[in-house]
XYZ file of C-alpha atoms in Angstrom:
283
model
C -47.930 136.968 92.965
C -45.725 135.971 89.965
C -42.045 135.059 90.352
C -40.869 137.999 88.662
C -43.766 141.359 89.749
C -42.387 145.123 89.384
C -44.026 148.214 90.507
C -45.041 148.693 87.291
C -47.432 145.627 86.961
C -48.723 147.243 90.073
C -49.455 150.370 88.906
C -50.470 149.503 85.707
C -53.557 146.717 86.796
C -51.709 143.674 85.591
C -51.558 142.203 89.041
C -54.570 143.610 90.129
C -56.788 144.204 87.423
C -60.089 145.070 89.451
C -58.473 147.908 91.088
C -57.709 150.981 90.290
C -54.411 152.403 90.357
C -52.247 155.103 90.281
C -48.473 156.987 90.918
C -48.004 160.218 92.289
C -44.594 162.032 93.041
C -43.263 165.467 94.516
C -42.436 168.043 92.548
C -40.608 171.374 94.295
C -41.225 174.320 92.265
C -39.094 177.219 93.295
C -38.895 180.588 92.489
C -37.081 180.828 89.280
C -39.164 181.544 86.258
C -38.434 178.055 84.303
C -39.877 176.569 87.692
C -36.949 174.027 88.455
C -33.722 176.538 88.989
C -31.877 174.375 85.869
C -33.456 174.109 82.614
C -32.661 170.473 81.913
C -34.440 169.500 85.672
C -37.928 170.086 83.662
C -36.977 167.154 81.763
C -37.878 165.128 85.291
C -41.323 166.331 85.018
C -41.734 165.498 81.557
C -40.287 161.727 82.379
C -42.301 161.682 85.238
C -45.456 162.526 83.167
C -44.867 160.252 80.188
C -44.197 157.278 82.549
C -47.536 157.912 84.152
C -48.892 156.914 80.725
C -45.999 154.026 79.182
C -43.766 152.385 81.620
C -42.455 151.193 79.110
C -40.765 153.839 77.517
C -36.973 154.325 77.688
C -35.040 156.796 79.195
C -33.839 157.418 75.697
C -36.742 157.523 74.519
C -37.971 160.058 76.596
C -35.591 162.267 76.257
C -35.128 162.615 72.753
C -38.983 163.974 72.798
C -38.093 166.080 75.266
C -35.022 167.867 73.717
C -36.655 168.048 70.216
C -39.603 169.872 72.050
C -37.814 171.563 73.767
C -34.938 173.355 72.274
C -34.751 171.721 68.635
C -34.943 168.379 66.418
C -31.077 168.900 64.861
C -29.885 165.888 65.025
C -26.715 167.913 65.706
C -27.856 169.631 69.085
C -30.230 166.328 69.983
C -27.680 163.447 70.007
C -24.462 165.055 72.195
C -26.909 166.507 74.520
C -29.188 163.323 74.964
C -25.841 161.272 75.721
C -25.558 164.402 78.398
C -28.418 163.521 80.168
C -28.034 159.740 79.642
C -24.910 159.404 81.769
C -25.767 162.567 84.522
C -26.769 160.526 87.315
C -23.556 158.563 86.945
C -21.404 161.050 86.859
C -22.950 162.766 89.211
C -22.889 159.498 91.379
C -19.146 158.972 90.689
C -18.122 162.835 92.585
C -20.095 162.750 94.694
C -20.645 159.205 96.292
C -19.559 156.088 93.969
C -19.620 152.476 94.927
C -22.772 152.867 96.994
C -21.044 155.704 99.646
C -24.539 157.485 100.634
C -25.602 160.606 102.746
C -22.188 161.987 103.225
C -23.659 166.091 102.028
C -23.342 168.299 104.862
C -26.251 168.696 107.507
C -28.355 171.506 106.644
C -28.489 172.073 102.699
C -27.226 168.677 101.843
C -25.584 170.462 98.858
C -22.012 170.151 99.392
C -20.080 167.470 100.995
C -18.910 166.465 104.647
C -18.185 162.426 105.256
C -16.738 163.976 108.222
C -19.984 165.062 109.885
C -20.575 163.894 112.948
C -23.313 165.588 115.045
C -22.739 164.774 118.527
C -26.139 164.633 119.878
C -28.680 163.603 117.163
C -30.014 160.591 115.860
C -26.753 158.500 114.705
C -27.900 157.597 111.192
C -28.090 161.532 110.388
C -24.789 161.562 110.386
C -22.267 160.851 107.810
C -19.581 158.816 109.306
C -22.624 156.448 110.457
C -23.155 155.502 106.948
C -19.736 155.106 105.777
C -17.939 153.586 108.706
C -14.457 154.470 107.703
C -11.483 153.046 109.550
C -7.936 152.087 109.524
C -9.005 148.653 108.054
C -11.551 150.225 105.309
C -14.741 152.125 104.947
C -18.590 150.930 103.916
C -21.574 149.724 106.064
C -21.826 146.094 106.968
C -25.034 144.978 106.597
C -24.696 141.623 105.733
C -25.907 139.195 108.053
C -22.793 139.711 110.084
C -23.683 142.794 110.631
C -26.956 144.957 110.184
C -28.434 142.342 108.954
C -30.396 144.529 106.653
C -29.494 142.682 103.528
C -32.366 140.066 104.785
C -34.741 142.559 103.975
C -34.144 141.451 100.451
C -35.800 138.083 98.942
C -33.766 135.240 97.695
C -31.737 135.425 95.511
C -30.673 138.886 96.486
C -30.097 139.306 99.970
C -27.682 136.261 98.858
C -26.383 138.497 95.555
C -25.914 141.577 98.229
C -24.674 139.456 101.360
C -21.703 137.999 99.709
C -19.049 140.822 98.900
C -17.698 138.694 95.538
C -21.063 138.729 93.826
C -22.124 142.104 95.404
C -22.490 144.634 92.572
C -20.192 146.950 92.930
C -22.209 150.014 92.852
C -23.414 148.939 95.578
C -20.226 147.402 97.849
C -20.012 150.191 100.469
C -23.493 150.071 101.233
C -23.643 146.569 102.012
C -19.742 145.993 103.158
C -17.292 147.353 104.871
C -14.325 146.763 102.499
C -10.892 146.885 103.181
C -9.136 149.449 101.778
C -7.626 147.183 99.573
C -9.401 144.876 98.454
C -8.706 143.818 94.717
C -12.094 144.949 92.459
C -12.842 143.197 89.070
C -11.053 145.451 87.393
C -7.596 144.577 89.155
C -7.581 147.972 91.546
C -7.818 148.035 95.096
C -10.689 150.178 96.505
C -8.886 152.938 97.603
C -7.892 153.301 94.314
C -10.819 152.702 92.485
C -12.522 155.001 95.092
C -9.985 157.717 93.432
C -10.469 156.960 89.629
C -14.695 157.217 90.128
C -14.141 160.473 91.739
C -12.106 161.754 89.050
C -14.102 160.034 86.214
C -16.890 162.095 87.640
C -14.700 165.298 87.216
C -13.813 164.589 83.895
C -17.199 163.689 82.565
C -18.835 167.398 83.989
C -16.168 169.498 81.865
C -17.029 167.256 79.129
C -20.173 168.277 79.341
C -19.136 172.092 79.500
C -17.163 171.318 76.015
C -20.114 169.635 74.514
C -22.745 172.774 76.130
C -20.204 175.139 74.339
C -20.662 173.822 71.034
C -24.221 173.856 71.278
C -24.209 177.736 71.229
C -25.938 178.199 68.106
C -28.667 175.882 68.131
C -30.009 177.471 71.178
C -31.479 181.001 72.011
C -28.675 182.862 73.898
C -30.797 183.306 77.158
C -30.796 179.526 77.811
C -27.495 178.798 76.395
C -25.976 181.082 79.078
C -28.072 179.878 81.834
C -27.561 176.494 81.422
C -23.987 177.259 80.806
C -23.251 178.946 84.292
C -25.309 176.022 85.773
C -22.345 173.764 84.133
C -19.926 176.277 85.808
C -21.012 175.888 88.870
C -21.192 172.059 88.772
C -17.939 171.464 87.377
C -16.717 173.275 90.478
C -18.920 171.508 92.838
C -17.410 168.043 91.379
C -14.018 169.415 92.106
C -14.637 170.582 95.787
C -16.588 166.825 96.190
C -13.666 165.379 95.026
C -11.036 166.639 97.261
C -13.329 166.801 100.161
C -13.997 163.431 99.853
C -10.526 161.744 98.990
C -8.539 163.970 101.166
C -10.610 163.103 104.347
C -10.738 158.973 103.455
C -7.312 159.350 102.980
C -6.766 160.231 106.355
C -7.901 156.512 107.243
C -6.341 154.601 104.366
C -2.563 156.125 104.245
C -2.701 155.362 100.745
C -1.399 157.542 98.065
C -3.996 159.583 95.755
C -3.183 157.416 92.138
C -0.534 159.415 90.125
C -2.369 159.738 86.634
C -5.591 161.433 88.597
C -5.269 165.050 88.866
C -4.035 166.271 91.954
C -6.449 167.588 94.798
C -6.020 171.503 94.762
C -8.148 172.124 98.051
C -6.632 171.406 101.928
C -8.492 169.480 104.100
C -9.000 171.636 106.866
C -10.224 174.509 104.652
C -12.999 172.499 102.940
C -13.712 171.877 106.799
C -14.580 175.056 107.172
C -17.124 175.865 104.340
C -20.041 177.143 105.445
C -22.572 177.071 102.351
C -24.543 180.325 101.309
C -26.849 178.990 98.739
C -28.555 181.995 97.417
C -24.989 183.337 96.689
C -24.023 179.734 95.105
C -26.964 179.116 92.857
């Protein structure tokens, strides 16, 4: 095998060229009408589809066909609502779990969030404070080869790249180390607060989105401009309660004031506790 392989010179016979390949994936259709519950989820099928055929085709790429054939080619309507769906995952990485934080959504729906979960009598690593590790000294998963050792699962040069927290991405920092709380990041903050600022970034960037939506209003058939509206409701909300959840209960282990020029939690702790999730009535 080459120096540098992908999955895509798998799957595409480059590697192998006597065999035959292909991809599959999972697709949960529900039972909304548009299939996917959210009208811009489709546009995972359609990527999913089109890579099937050119792996090579960018995410911009993909979905600028899919918004002009889907709700219109106005340049007007297509370029603030492809940057939309450009930075989603991020944003929706930076309120809910930023800095490579994973599996801290509550047991059960795995909708909402609970980095305090901690089910006494199951498998440890389906709960959430087994994957973030927080303590008075700092929070993350050690799994350099000091600890786990699961970073060796990586060829050279990244198990190297991941092992060593100073060239460790940092988008990926808490899943490989447990960090103090603070530790100075490239950009001058400590953890803790940079911890804060991603959280609230991800805030900020879902009511952008509800300010961009809004304008959209009359390039778009009412039906799906109100849909897909209420869907931003509902998120914008669900960044908020992530949020709060998340930096109220870490804060419990830092001691470290919430940064100043973020905006101020508006949940308590022990009520976010107590949520018990009723998806039919949230969706």
């Amino acid at each position: 095998m080459e120096k540098v392989s992908t999955i895509a010179k798998i799957t595409d016979g480059t590697l192998r060229p006597s065999k035959i390949t292909a991809i599959s994936g999972v697709a949960n259709i529900g039972e909304d009408e548009n299939w996917t519950g959210h009208h811009f989820a489709q546009a995972n099928w359609y990527a999913f589809g089109r890579l099937a055929w050119n792996h090579e085709l960018t995410s911009e790429q993909i979905a600028d066909e899919w918004i002009k054939m889907t709700f219109t080619d106005n340049k007007e309507f297509v370029n603030p609502v492809k940057e939309m769906m450009l930075t989603s995952r991020e944003t929706a990485v930076d309120y809910m779990m930023p800095l490579g934080l994973h599996h801290i959504f509550a047991s059960g729906h795995h909708y909402g969030p609970e980095p305090w979960g901690d089910y006494q009598g199951g498998r440890p690593d389906w709960s959430p404070v087994y994957y973030h590790k927080a303590d008075a000294n700092g929070v993350g998963f050690d799994r350099t080869k000091t600890g786990s050792n699961a970073v060796s699962q990586y060829f050279s040069p990244l198990n190297n790249i991941y092992g060593n927290i100073e060239t460790c991405p940092e988008n990926l920092i808490l899943w490989f180390h447990h960090v103090p709380w603070n530790y100075q990041m490239k950009d001058g903050k400590t953890l803790w607060e940079e911890l804060c600022f991603k959280y609230d970034t991800g805030v900020k960037n879902v009511r952008e989105y509800q300010k961009t939506w809004d304008k959209m209003e009359g390039y778009v058939d009412a039906e799906r401009f109100q849909q897909v509206q209420s869907k931003l409701k509902i998120q914008s909300k669900d960044a908020v309660w992530w949020k709060d959840a998340c930096l109220l209960y870490f804060q419990t282990f830092s001691k470290m004031p919430i940064p100043y020029e973020i905006e101020r939690p508006i949940h308590e702790l022990e009520d976010l506790k107590k949520i018990k999730l009723d998806l039919k009535h949230h969706n």
